[in-house]
Structures are given as structure tokens and as C-alpha cells.
mmCIF file of C-alpha atoms in Angstrom:
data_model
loop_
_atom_site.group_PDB
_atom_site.id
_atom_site.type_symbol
_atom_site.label_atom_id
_atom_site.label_comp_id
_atom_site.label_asym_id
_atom_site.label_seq_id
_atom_site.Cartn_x
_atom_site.Cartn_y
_atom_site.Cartn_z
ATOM 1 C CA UNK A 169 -167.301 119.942 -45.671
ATOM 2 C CA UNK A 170 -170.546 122.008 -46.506
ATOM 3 C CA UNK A 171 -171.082 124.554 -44.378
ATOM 4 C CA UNK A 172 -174.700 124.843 -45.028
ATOM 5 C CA UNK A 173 -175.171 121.499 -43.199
ATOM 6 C CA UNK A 174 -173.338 122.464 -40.292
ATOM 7 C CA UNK A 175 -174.865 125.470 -39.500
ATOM 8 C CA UNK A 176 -178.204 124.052 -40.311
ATOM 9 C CA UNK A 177 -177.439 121.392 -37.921
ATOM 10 C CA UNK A 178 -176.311 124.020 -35.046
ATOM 11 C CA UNK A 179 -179.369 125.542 -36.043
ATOM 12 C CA UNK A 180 -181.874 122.587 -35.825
ATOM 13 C CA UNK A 181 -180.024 122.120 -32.074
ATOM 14 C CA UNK A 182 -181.178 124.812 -31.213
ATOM 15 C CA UNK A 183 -184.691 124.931 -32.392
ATOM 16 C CA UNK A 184 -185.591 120.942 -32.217
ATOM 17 C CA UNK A 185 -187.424 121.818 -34.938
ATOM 18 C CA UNK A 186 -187.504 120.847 -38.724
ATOM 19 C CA UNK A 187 -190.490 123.986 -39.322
ATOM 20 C CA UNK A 188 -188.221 126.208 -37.181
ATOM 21 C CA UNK A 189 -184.963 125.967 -38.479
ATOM 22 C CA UNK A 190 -186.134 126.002 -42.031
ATOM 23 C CA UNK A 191 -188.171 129.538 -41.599
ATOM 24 C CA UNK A 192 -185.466 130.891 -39.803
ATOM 25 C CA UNK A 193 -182.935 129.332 -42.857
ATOM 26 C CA UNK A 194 -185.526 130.524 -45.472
ATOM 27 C CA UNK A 195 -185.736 127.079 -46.551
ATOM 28 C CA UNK A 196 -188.551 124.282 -46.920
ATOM 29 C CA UNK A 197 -188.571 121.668 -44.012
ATOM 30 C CA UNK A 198 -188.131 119.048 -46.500
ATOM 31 C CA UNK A 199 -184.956 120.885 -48.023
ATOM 32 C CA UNK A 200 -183.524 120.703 -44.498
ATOM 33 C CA UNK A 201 -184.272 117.353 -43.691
ATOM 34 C CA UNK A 202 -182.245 116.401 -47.202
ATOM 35 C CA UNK A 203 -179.529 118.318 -46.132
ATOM 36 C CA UNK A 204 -179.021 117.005 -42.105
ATOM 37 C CA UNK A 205 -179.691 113.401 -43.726
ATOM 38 C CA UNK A 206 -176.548 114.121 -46.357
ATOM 39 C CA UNK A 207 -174.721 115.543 -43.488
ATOM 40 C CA UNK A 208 -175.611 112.340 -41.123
ATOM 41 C CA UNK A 209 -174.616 110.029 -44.221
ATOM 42 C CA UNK A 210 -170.937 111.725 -44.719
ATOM 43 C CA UNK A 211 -170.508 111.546 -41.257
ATOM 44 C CA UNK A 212 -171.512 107.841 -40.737
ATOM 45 C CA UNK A 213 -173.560 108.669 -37.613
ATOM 46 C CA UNK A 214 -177.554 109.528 -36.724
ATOM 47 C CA UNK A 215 -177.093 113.065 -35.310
ATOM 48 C CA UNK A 216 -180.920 113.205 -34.160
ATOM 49 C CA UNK A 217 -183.448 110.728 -32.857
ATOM 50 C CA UNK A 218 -186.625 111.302 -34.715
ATOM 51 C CA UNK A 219 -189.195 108.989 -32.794
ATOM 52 C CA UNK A 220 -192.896 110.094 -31.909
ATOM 53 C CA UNK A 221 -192.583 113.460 -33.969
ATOM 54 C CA UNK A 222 -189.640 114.886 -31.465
ATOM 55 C CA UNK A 223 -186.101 115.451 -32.327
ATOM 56 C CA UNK A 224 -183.183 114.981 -30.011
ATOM 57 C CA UNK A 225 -179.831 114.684 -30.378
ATOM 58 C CA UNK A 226 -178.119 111.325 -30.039
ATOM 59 C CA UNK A 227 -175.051 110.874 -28.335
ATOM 60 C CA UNK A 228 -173.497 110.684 -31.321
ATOM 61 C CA UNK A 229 -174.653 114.652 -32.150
ATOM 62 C CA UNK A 230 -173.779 115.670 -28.790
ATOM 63 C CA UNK A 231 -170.259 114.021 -29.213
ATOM 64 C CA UNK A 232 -169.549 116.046 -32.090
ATOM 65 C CA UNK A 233 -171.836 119.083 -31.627
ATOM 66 C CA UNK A 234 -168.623 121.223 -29.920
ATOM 67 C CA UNK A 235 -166.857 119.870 -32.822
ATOM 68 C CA UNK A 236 -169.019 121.129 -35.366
ATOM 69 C CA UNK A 237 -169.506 124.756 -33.377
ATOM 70 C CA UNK A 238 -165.507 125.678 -33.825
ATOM 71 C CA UNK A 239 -165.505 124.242 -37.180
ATOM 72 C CA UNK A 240 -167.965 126.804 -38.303
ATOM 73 C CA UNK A 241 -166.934 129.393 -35.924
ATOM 74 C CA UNK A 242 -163.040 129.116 -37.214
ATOM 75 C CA UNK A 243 -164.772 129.081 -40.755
ATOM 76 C CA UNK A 244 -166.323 132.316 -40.254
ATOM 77 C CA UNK A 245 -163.349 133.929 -38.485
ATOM 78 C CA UNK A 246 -161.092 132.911 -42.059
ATOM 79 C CA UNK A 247 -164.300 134.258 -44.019
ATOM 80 C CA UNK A 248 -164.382 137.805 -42.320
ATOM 81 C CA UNK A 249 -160.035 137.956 -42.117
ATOM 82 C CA UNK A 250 -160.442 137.355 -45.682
ATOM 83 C CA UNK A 251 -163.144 139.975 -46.392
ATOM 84 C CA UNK A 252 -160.759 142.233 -44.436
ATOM 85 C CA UNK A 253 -157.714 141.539 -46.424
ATOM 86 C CA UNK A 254 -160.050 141.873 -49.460
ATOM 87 C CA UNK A 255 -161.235 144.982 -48.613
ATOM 88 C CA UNK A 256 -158.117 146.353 -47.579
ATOM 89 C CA UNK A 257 -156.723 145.108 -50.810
ATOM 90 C CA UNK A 258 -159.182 147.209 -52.898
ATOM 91 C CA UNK A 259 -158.455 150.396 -51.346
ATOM 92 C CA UNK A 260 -154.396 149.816 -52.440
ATOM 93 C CA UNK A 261 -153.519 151.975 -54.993
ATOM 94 C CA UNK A 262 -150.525 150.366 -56.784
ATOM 95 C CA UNK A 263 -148.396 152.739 -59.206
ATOM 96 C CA UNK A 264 -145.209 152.315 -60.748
ATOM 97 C CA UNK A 265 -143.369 155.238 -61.539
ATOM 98 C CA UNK A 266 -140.528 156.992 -62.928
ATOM 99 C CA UNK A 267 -138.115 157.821 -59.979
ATOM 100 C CA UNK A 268 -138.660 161.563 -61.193
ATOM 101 C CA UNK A 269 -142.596 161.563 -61.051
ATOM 102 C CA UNK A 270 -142.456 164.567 -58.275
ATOM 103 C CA UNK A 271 -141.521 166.633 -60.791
ATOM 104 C CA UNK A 272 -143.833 165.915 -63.223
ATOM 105 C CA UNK A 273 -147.579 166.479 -63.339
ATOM 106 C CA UNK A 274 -148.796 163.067 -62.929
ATOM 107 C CA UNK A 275 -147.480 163.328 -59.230
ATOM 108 C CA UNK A 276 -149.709 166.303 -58.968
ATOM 109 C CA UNK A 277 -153.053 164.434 -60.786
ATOM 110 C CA UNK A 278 -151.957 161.826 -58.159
ATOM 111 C CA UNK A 279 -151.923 164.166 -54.449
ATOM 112 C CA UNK A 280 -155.051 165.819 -55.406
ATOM 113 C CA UNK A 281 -157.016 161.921 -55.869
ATOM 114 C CA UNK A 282 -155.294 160.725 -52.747
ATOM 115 C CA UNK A 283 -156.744 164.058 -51.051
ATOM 116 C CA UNK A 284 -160.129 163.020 -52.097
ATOM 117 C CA UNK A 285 -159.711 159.761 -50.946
ATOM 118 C CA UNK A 286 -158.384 159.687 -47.813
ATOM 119 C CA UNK A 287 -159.399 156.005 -47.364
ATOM 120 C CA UNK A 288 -157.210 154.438 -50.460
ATOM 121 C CA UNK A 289 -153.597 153.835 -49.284
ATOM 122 C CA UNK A 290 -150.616 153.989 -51.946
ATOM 123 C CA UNK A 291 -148.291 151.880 -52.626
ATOM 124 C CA UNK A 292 -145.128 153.800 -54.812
ATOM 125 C CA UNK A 293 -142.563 151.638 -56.622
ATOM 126 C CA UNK A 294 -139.646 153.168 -58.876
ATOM 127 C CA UNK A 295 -138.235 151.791 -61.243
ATOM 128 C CA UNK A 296 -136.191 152.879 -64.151
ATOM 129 C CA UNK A 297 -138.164 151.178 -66.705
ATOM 130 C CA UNK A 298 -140.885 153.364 -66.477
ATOM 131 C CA UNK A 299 -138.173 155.605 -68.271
ATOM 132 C CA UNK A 300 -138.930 154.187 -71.992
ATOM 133 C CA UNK A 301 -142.104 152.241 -70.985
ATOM 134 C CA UNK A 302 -139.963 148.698 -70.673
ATOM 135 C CA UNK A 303 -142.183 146.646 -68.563
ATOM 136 C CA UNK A 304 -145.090 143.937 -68.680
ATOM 137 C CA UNK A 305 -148.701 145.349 -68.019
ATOM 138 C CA UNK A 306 -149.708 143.874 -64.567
ATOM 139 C CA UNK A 307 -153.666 143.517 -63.826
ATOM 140 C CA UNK A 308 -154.223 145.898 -61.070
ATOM 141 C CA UNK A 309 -150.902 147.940 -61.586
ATOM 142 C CA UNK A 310 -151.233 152.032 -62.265
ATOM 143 C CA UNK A 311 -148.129 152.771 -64.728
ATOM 144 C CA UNK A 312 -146.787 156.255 -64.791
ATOM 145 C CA UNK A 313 -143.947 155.806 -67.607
ATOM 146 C CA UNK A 314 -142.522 157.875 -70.157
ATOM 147 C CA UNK A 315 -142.470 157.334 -74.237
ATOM 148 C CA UNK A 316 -140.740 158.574 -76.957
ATOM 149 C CA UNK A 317 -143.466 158.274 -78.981
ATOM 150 C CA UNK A 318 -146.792 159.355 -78.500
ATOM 151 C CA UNK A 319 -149.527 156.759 -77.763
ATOM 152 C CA UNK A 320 -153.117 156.343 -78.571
ATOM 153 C CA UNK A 321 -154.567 153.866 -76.389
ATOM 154 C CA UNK A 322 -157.605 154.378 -74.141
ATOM 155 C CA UNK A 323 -155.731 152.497 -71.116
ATOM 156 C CA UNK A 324 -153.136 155.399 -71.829
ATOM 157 C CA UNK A 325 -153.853 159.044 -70.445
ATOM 158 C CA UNK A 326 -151.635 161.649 -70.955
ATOM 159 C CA UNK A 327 -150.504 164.524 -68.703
ATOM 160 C CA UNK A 328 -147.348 166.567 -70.442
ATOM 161 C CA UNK A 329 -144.454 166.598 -72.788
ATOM 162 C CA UNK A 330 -140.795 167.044 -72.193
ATOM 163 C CA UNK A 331 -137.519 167.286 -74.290
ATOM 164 C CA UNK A 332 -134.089 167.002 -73.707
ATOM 165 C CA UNK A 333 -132.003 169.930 -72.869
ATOM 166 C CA UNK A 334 -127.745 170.025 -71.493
ATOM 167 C CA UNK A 335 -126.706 170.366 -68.530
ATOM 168 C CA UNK A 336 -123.402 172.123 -68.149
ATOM 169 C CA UNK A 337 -121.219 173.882 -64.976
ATOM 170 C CA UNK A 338 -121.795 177.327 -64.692
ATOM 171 C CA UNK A 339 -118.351 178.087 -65.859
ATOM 172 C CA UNK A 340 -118.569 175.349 -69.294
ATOM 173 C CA UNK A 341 -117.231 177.386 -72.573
ATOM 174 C CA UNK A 342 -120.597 176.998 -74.103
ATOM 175 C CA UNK A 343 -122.822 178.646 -71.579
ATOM 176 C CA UNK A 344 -123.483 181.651 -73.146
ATOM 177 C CA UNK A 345 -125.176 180.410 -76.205
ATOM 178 C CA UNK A 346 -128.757 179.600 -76.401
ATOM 179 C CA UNK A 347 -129.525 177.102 -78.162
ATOM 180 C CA UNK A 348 -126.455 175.216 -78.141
ATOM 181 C CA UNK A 349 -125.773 172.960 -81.201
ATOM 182 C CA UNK A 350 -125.335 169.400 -79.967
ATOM 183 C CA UNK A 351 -122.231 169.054 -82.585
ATOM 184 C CA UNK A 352 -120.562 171.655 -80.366
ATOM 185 C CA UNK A 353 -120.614 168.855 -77.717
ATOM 186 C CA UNK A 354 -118.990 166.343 -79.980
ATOM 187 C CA UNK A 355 -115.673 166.838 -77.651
ATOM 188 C CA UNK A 356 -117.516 166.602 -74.338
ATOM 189 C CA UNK A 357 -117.647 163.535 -71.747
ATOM 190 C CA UNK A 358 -121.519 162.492 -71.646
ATOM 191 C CA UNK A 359 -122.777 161.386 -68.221
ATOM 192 C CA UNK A 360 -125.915 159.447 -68.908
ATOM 193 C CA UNK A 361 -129.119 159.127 -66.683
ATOM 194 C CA UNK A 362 -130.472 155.772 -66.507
ATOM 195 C CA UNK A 363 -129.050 152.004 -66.350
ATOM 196 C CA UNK A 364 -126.168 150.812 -68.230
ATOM 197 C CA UNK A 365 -127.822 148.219 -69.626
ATOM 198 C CA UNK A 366 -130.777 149.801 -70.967
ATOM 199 C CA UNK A 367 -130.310 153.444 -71.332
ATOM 200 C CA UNK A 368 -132.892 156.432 -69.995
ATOM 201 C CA UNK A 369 -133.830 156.479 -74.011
ATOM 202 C CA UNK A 370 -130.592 156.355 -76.900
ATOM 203 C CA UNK A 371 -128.738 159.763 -76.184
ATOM 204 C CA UNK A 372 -126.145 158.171 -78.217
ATOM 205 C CA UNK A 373 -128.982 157.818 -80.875
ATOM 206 C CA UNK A 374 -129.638 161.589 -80.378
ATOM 207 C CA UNK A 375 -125.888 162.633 -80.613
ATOM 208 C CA UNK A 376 -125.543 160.673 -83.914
ATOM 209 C CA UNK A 377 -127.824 162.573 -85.649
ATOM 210 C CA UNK A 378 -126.171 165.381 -84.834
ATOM 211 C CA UNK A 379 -123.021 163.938 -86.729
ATOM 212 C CA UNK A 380 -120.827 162.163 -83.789
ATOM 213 C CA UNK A 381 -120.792 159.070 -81.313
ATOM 214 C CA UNK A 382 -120.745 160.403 -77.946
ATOM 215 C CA UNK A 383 -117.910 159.789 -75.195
ATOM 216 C CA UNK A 384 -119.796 158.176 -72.735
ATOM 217 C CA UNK A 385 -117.618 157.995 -69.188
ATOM 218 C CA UNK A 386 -120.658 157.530 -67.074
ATOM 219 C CA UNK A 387 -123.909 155.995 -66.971
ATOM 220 C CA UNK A 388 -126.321 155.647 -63.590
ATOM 221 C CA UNK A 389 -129.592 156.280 -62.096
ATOM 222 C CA UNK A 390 -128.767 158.706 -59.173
ATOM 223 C CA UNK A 391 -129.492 162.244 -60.748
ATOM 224 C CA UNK A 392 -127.711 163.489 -57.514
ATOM 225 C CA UNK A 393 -124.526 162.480 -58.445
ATOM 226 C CA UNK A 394 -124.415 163.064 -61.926
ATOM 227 C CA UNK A 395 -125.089 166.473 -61.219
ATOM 228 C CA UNK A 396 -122.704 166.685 -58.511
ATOM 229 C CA UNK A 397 -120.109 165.646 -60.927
ATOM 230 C CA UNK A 398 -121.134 168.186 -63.576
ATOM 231 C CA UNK A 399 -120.034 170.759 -61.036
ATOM 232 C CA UNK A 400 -116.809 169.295 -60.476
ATOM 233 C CA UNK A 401 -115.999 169.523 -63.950
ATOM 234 C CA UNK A 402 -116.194 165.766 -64.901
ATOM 235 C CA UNK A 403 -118.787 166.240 -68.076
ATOM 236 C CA UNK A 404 -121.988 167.314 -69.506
ATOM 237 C CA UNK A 405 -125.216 165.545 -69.334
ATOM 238 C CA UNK A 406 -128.362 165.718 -71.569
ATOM 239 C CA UNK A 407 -131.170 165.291 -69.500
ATOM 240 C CA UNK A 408 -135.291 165.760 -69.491
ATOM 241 C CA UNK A 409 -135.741 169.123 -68.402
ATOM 242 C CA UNK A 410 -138.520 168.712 -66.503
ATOM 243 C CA UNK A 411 -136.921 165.294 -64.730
ATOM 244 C CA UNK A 412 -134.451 167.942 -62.964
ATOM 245 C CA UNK A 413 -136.912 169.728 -60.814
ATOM 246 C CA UNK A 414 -135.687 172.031 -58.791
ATOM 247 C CA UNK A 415 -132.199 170.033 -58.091
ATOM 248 C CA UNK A 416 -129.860 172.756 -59.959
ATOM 249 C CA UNK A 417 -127.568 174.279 -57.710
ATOM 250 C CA UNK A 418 -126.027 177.898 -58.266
ATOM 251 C CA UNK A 419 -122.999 175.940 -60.387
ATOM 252 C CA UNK A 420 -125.409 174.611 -63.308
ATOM 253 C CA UNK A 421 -126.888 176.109 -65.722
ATOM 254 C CA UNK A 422 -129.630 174.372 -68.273
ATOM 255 C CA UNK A 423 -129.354 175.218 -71.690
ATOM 256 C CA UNK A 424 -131.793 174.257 -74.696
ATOM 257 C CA UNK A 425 -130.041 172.228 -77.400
ATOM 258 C CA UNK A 426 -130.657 171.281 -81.175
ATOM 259 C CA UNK A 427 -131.584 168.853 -82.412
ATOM 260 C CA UNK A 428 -133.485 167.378 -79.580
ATOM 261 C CA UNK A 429 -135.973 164.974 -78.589
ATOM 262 C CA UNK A 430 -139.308 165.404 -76.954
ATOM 263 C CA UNK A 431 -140.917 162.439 -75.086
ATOM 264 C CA UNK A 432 -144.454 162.066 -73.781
ATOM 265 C CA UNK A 433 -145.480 161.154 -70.342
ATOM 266 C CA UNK A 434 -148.495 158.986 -69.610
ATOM 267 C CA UNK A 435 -150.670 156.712 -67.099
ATOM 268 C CA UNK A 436 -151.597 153.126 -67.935
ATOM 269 C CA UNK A 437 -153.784 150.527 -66.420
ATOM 270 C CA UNK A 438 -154.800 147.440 -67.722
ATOM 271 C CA UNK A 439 -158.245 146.993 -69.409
ATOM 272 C CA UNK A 440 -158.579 144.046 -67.119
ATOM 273 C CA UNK A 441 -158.038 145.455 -63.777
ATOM 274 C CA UNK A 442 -160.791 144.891 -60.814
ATOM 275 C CA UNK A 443 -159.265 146.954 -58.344
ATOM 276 C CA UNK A 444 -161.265 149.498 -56.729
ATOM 277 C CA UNK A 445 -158.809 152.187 -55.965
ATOM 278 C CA UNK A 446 -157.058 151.500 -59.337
ATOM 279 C CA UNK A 447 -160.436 151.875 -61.123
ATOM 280 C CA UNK A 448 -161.280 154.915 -59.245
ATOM 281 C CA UNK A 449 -157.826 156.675 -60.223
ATOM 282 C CA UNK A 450 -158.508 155.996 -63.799
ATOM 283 C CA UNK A 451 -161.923 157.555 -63.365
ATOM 284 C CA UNK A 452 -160.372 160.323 -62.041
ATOM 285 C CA UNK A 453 -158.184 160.634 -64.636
ATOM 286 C CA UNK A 454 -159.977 160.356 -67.643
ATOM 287 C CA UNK A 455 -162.673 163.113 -65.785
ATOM 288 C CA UNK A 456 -159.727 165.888 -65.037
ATOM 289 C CA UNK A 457 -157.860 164.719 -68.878
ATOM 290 C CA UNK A 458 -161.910 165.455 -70.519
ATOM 291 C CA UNK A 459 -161.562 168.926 -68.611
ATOM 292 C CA UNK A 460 -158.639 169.763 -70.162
ATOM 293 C CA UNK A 461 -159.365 169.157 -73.563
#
């Protein structure tokens, strides 16, 4: 049901006036008249008495005039929750990350926009597929994801580099050289980073260029526990080496190994987004990236 024509016809209750209500509706009498008479036809009722140049409401209009108030009344109330949600809505900022971000500088480019902006709220999702970029763009969805290839896309901003290095116990055969050749690993068990299914990009890949099909005895996503079983003597992992953060203990040691791999981290939003806060990060973004450069 319109809702014009039933706040024009609370309106015209009020004022018993066709002049009235349409100056007060910025309207032309005639304009309202239409508008009660379509209102009076969908209805199947006369809502006003028009005789000698007075308007009153027939019983009919004062039947359904309570009616009429909560419909528009409840009408407004969904209206303004929905503005609400709305607005709340557009001041959700929505990234998906890499479970690692903290230790990367896209966590940092994130803090200082959420310090400027005390009134966006963020919404953080992990995922492991942010680990090679393996997911479907959604519309108002800030990606923080990381590529073994570089990417030149203006929905794609940049913030660092990062390359795989081994992670060995303190007390591994190997610790003492610098670079280590990844050959010299051939013998090693390999616990892997990432899922089993899709692995936290090919180490095997890596490993076979270096002449040899790693041993592969364990494959997961907690970094805790792979590194927990490094120390217990259980294998070697190769690993990002900023995705380790400061999570060595005093029984690890990182050492730089050839060949490696370098990967590229980056943000992505769609072109299509209409979020606010999304919008607003990007801006953000792009402004401190144009700094740098």
C-alpha cells in the first residue's frame, strides 16, 4: 500500500483541509485530492464527506483511521531499523586475511586506519586461502592474501615481499652454514605449513628444483605445533620468514636457503564495492602506497 496516501490522509485529518495538507505536503490541492480519491478507491470506502465545501471524516475513515496510524507508524519504525542496520553496515570493515597478517605490514597499514577511524568496526576472518590467493572476489570484501607472483592490478596494493627460508632445531647438523643448499635437505622430514589439500604454495615444487622430492611426514595450519615439533627433533620446515614473527623459541634457529622463492603480499577489493568503510580503507591505502613510492 502507498504510503504517500496514508500519510496524506493522516495529514488531511488533521488539517480538514485540501489547501492545508497540500502546502504542508509541498503538493498542489488537486494532486492530493487524486491521491485520497485512489486511496478511497483501493480501499472500497469514502474516507471524507465533502458536502458544502467542509471535509469530515465518515465513519468509515474513523473506523480505519487507528488502522492506518500504526500502519504508517510500524512502516516508519522498519524504515529507520533499516537505516540503522544500513548504516551500521557501512561502517563494517570486512577483511580476509592470512592467519599470519600480524606479522606482516598490512596488519600495521590496517591499526593505524582503524585508529583514525574509531567509528568503523572490523570484522577479521582467516583463512588459509589467502595463502596463494585461492578464493572468489566478494563485493564489499577487503582481501589481504599472498602471491607468488607479482600482480598489477589497480584493485591490488602492495605492502612487502617475503621468501622462504628453513627452519631447523638449534642442535640440526646444518646450522652452521649460511646459506644452506636445499639439496643438503634432500634426507630431511619436511613439515609443511598450510592444508593438506591445497598446500601454503608447492614446497615440493621448490625442493624439486633443487634435484629431489621431499619426504613430507606432516602437513597443517597451526604454526605452533609445527614448530614445537621442530624442537623435538621430528623435521625441518621451510617457511615464509616473515610469517614466523617473533614465535622462535631459544631451540630454533632460521637459516636462509638456496634456491628459494619470494612471494608478494597484497590488498584487494573489488572494483564494485559500495561499502563505506571498505572504500575508505582503499583510499587510505592507495594515499600511504603513493607516499611510498
Amino acid at each position: 500500500m502507498d504510503q504517500q496516501k496514508l500519510r496524506l490522509f493522516l495529514d488531511l485529518t488533521e488539517t480538514l483541509n485540501y489547501t492545508e495538507t497540500a502546502e504542508r505536503n509541498y503538493m498542489t490541492q488537486g494532486n492530493v485530492s487524486k491521491k485520497i480519491n485512489a486511496l478511497e478507491r483501493e480501499l472500497q470506502v469514502p474516507l471524507f464527506d465533502r458536502k458544502n465545501r467542509q471535509i469530515q471524516l465518515t465513519e468509515e475513515g474513523q473506523l480505519l483511521l487507528p488502522a492506518i496510524r500504526r500502519i504508517v507508524e510500524d512502516y516508519q519504525a522498519l524504515a529507520d531499523t533499516l537505516s540503522d542496520y544500513r548504516e551500521k553496515k557501512e561502517r563494517v570493515l570486512t577483511v580476509h586475511t592470512i592467519p599470519t597478517m600480524p606479522n606482516y605490514l598490512g596488519f600495521d597499514r590496517l591499526a593505524t586506519f582503524l585508529k583514525q577511524h574509531p567509528e568503523v568496526h572490523l570484522n577479521l576472518k582467516e583463512s588459509e586461502e589467502m595463502a596463494l590467493g585461492a578464493f572468489e572476489i566478494e563485493k564489499n570484501t577487503v582481501y589481504f592474501f599472498r602471491s607468488m607472483s607479482q600482480i598489477v592490478e589497480k584493485n591490488a596494493i602492495p605492502t612487502e615481499k617475503d621468501h622462504f627460508v628453513a627452519v631447523l632445531s638449534k642442535d640440526h647438523p646444518l646450522v652452521d652454514q649460511a646459506p644452506i643448499n636445499l639439496a643438503a635437505l634432500a634426507k630431511e622430514n619436511f613439515l609443511l605449513l598450510g592444508q593438506a589439500q591445497n598446500s601454503y604454495y608447492s614446497v615440493e615444487q621448490l625442493c624439486r628444483e633443487a634435484g629431489f622430492d621431499p619426504r613430507i611426514t606432516y602437513q597443517g595450519t597451526r604454526i605452533d605445533l609445527i614448530l614445537r615439533m621442530i624442537e623435538e627433533g621430528l623435521g625441518i620446515s621451510l617457511m615464509m620468514e616473515k610469517s614466523l614473527g617473533d614465535s622462535l623459541s631459544e631451540e630454533l634457529v632460521v637459516r636462509e636457503i638456496l634456491p628459494t622463492k619470494e612471494s608478494y603480499l597484497y590488498f584487494c577489493l573489488s572494483e564494485e564495492t559500495d561499502a563505506q568503510a571498505s572504500k575508505a580503507f582503499f583510499n587510505f591505502l592507495h594515499s600511504y602506497h603513493s607516499k611510498l613510492e
